[in-house]
Coordinates of C-alpha atoms and ligand atoms in Angstrom, one line a residue:
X1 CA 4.9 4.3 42.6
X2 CA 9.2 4.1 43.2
X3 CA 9.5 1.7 40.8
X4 CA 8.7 4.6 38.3
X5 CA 11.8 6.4 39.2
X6 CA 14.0 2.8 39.3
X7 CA 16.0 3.7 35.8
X8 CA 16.7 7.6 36.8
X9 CA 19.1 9.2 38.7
X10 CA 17.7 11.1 41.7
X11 CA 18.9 12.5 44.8
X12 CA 16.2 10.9 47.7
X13 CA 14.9 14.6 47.9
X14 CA 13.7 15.0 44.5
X15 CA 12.6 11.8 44.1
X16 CA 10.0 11.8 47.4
X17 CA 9.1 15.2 45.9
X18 CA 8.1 13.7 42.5
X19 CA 6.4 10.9 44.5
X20 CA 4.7 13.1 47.0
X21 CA 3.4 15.1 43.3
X22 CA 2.5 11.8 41.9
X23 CA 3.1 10.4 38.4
X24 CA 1.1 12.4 36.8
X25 CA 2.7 16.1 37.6
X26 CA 4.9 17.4 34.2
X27 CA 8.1 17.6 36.7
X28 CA 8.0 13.9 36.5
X29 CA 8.5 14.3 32.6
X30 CA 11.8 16.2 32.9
X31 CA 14.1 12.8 34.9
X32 CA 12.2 10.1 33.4
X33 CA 13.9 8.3 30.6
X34 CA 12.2 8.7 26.5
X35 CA 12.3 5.6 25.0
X36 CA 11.2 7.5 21.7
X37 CA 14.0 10.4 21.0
X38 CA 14.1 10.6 17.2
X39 CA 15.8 13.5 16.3
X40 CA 14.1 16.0 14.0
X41 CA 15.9 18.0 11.6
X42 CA 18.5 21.1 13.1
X43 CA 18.9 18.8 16.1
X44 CA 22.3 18.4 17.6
X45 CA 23.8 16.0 20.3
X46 CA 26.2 19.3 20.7
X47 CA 23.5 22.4 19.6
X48 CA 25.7 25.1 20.9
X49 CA 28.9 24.3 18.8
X50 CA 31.2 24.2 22.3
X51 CA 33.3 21.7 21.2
X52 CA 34.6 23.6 18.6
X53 CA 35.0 26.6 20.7
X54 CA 36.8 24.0 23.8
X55 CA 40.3 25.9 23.9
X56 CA 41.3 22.7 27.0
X57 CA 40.0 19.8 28.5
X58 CA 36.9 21.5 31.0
X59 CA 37.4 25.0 29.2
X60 CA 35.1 26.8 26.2
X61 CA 35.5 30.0 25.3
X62 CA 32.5 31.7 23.1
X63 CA 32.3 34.9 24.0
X64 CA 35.5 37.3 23.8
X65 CA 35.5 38.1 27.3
X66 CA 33.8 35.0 29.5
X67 CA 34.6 31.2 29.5
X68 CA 32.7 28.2 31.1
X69 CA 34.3 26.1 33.0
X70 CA 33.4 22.8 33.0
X71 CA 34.2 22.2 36.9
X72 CA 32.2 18.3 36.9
X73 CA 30.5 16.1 34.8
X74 CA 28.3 14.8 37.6
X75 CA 24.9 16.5 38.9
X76 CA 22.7 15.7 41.3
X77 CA 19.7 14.6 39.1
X78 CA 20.1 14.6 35.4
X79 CA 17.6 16.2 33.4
X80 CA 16.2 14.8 30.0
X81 CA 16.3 17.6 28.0
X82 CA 20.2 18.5 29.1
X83 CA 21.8 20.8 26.6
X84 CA 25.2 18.7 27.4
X85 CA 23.8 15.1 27.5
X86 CA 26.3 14.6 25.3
X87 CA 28.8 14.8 28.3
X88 CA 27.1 14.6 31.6
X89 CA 25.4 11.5 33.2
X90 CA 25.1 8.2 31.8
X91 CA 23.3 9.3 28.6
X92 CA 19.6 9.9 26.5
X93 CA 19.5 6.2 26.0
X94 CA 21.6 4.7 28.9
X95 CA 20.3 5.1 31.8
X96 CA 21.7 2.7 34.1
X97 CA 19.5 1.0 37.0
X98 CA 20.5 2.8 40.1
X99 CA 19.1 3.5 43.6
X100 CA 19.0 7.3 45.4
X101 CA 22.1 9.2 44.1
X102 CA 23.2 11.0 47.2
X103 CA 26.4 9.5 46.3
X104 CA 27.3 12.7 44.0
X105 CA 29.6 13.7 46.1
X106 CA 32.3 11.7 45.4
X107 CA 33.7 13.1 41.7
X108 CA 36.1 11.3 39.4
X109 CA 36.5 14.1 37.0
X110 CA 39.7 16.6 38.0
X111 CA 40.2 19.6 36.4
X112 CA 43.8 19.8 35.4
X113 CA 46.3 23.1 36.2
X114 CA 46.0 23.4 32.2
X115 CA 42.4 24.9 32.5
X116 CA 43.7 27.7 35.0
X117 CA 46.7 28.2 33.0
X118 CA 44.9 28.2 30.1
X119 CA 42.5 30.8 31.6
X120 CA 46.0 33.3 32.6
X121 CA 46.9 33.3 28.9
X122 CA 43.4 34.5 28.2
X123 CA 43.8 38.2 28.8
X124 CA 40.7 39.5 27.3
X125 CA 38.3 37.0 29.6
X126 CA 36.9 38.8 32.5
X127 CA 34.1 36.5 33.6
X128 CA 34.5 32.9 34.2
X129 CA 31.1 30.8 34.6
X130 CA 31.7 27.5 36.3
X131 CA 29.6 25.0 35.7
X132 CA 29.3 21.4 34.6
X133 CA 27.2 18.9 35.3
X134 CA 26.6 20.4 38.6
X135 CA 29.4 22.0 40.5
X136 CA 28.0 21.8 43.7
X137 CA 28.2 18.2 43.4
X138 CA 31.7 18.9 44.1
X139 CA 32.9 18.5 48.2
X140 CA 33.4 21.9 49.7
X141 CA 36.9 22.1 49.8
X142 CA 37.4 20.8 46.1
X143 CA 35.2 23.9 45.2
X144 CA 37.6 26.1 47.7
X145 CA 40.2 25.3 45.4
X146 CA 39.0 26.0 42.1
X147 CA 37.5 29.0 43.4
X148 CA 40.4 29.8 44.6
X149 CA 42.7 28.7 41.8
X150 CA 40.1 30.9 39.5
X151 CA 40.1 33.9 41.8
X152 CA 44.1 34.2 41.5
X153 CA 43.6 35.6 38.1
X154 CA 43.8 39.2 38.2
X155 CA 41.7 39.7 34.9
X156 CA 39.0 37.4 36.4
X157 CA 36.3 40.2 37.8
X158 CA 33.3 38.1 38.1
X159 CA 33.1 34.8 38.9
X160 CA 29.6 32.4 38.2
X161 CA 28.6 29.3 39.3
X162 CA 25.7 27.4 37.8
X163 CA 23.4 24.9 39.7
X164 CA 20.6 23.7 39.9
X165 CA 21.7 21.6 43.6
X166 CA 19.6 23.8 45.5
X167 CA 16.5 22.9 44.0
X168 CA 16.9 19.1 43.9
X169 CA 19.1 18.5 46.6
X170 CA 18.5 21.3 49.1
X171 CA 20.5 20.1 52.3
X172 CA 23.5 20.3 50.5
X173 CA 23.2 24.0 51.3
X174 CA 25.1 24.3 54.4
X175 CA 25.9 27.9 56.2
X176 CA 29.9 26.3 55.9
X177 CA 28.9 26.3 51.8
X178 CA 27.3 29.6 51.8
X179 CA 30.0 30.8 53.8
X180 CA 32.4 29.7 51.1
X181 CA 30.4 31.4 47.9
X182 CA 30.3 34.3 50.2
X183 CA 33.9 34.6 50.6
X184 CA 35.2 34.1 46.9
X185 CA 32.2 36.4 45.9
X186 CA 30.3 34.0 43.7
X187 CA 27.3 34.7 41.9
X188 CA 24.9 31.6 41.9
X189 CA 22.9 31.3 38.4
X190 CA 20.2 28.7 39.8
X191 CA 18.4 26.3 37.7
X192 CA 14.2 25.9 38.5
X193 CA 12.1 25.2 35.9
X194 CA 8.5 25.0 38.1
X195 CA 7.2 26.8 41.2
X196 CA 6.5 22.8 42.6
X197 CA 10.3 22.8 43.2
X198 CA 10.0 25.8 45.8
X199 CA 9.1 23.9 48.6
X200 CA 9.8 24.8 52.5
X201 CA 13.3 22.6 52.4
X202 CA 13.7 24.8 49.1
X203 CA 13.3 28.0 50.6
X204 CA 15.0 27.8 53.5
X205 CA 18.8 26.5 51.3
X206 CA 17.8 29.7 49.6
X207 CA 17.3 32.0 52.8
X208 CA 20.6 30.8 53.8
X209 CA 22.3 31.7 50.9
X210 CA 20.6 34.7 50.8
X211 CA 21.4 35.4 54.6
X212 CA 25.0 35.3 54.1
X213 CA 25.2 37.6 51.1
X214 CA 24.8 35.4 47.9
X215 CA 23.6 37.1 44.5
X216 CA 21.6 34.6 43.2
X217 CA 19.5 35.1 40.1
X218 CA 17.8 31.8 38.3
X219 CA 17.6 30.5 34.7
X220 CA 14.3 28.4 33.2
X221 CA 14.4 26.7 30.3
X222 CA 10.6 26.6 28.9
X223 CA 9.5 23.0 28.9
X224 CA 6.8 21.7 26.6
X225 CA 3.5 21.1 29.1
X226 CA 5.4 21.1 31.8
X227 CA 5.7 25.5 32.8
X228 CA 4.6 26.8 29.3
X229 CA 1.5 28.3 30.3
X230 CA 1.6 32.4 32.0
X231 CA 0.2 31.2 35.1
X232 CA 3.1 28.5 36.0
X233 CA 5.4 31.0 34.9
X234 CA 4.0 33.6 36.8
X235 CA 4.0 31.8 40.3
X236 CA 7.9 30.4 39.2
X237 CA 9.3 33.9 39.0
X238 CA 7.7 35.7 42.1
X239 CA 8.1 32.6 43.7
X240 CA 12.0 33.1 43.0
X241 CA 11.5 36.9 44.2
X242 CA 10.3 35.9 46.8
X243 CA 12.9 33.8 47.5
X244 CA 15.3 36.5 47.3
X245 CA 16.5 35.2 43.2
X246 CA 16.3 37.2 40.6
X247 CA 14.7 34.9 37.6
X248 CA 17.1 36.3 34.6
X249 CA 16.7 33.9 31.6
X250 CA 14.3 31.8 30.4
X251 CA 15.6 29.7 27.5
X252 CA 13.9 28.4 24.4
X253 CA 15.0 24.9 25.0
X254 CA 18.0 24.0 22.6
X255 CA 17.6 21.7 19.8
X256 CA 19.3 18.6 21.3
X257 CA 19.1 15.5 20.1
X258 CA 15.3 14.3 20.5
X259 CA 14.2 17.2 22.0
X260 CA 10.8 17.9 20.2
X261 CA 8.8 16.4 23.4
X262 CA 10.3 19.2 25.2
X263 CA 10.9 22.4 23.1
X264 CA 7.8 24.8 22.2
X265 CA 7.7 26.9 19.2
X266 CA 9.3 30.2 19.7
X267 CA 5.8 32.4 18.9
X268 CA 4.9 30.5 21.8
X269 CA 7.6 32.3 24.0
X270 CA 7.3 35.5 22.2
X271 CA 3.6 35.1 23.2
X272 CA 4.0 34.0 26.7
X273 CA 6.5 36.9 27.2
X274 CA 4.0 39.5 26.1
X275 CA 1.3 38.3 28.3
X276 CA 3.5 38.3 31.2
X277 CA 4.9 41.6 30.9
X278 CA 1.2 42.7 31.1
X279 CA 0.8 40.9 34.8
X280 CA 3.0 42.4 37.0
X281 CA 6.2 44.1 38.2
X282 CA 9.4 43.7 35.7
X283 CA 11.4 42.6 38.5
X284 CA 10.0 39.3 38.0
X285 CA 10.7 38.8 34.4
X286 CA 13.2 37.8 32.8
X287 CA 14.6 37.7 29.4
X288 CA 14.0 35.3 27.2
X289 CA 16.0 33.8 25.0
X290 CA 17.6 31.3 22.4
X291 CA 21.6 30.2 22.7
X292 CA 22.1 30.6 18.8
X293 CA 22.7 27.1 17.5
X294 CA 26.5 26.7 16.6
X295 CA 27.8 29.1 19.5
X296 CA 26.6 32.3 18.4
X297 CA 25.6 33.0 21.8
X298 CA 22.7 34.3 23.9
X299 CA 19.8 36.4 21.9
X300 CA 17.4 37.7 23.6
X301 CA 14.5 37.6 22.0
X302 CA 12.5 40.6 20.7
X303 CA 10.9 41.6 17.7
X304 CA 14.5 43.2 16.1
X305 CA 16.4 39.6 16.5
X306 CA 14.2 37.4 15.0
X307 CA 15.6 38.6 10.9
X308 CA 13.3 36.5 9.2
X309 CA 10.7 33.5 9.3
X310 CA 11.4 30.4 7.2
X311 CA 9.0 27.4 6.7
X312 CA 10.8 25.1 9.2
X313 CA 13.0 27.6 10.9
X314 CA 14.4 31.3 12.4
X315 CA 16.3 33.7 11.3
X316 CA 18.0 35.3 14.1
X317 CA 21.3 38.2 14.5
X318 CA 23.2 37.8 17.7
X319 CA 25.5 41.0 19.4
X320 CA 27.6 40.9 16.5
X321 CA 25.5 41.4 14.0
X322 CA 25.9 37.1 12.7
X323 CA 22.9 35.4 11.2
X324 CA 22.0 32.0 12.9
X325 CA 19.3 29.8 11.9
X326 CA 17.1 27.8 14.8
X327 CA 14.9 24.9 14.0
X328 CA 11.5 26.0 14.6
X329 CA 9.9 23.1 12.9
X330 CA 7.3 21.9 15.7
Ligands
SF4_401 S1 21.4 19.9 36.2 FE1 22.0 21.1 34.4 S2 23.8 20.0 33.6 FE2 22.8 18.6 35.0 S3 21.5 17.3 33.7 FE3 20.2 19.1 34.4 S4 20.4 20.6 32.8 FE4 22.1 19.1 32.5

């Protein structure tokens, strides 16, 4: 069954995971290539407007008082429904042949001193997420620095990293790594999308992240028949508990660029939402909601932000009171 996997880019953990689920399993969906992507209306290769908010190379600033930080453009395995396709991996349609990808670790991309001078001048920033690609692509010490470049700022209070590493390459997780989120007090923001991807190897990276003091919290973005259904959901998120993460987000997928096989209609998370808060403890649920298209940022979803329904779209209002419209045309 390898030759399946012979056109994606996969660490040699996820890919004997996929194998050992076989072909069938939705998970397999999310890294194989779609030969068919055409792009429905309110799709964008760029659907959160950051490259109009990108104040530096590897910096966007969207909210008043947080910036990402584009630390990589590498991950570890690239997913097909990637909100940043447009910069990360070799493409939607480009896929080039390739065997395991354990070779992440080497990284061309270098952040310049710009983005942390860049980040001084901001004043009014006090939260920097770092992300990519995948920053725990990055070797340990190249993350020691950046941390540490980033943690120099006095008006820096909190500091993010996003990854989703743990579940797709979990040796990475090292006690020497832990060690190093532990000591520039980083908050992991952990991508898992299906409880499949909580396996033993899984659990114990996360136990030693948790052992040596990590707040770790995790982000799923709802995946067309792959976890849209209460009872994956439900076994994701206390899975995560159990695990000692906190599941914090779950994400109407954005409207990439051909990414109707993947995204649900959003009464369909509205629905979902509703049924889980009736199963179980609220520690286990977690928000859910759309990044407004443009870069009107996170809205969590509830009956008060959804303004209005349209034939093929949403009305929604984000924190500042802004209308933003969402394709909801599937
Ligand atoms: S790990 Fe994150 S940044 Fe990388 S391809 Fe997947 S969704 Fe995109």
């Amino acid at each position: 069954m390898s030759h399946l996997f012979q056109n994606c880019k996969l660490t040699s953990y996820y890919k004997h995971l996929l194998e050992t689920l076989g072909n069938d399993h939705p998970l397999c969906r999310t890294v194989l290539p779609i030969n068919d992507r055409a792009p429905l209306s309110g799709e964008l290769a760029d659907p959160l407007g950051e490259e109009k908010h990108r104040v530096c190379p590897g910096l966007i600033h969207t909210y008043p008082d947080k910036v990402l930080l584009l630390a990589t453009l590498k991950c570890a395995v690239y997913c097909q429904y990637c909100t940043r396709g447009r910069l990360v991996g070799p493409g939607f349609q480009t896929f080039e042949n390739s065997e395991d990808h354990d070779d992440v670790l080497s990284n061309e991309w270098k952040l310049s001193d710009n983005v942390f001078q860049t980040l001084e001048n901001l004043k009014g920033v006090r939260d920097v997420l770092i992300s990519g690609g995948d920053p725990l692509t990055l070797p340990d010490a190249e993350l020691d620095a950046v941390f540490s470049k980033v943690r120099k700022i006095s008006h820096i209070r909190t500091v993010r990293l996003g990854s989703k590493v743990p579940a797709v390459m979990p040796e990475r997780i090292t006690p020497k790594l832990a060690g190093l989120l532990t000591e520039h007090r980083i908050w992991l923001q952990l991508h898992f999308i299906h409880p499949a991807e909580l396996t033993e190897e899984v659990g114990l990276a996360l136990d030693t992240l948790a052992e040596a003091g990590v707040p770790m919290v995790a982000q799923t973005v709802l995946l067309k028949g792959i976890n849209d259904d209460a009872d994956t959901l439900t076994e994701l998120f206390y899975g995560l508990l159990e695990n000692r993460v906190k599941p914090y987000y779950l994400f109407q997928c954005d409207p990439v660029l051909g990414s109707s096989s993947f995204r649900t209609p959003v009464q369909k998370g509205l629905d979902l939402m509703q049924e889980l808060q009736g199963r179980g403890s609220g520690l286990a649920l977690p928000n859910f909601c759309i990044d407004a298209p443009g870069g009107g940022g996170k809205i969590v979803l509830h009956p008060g932000t959804v303004l209005q329904r349209k034939k093929d779209s949403i009305v929604l209002t984000n924190y500042q009171g802004k209308e933003y419209l969402y394709p909801d045309n599937l």
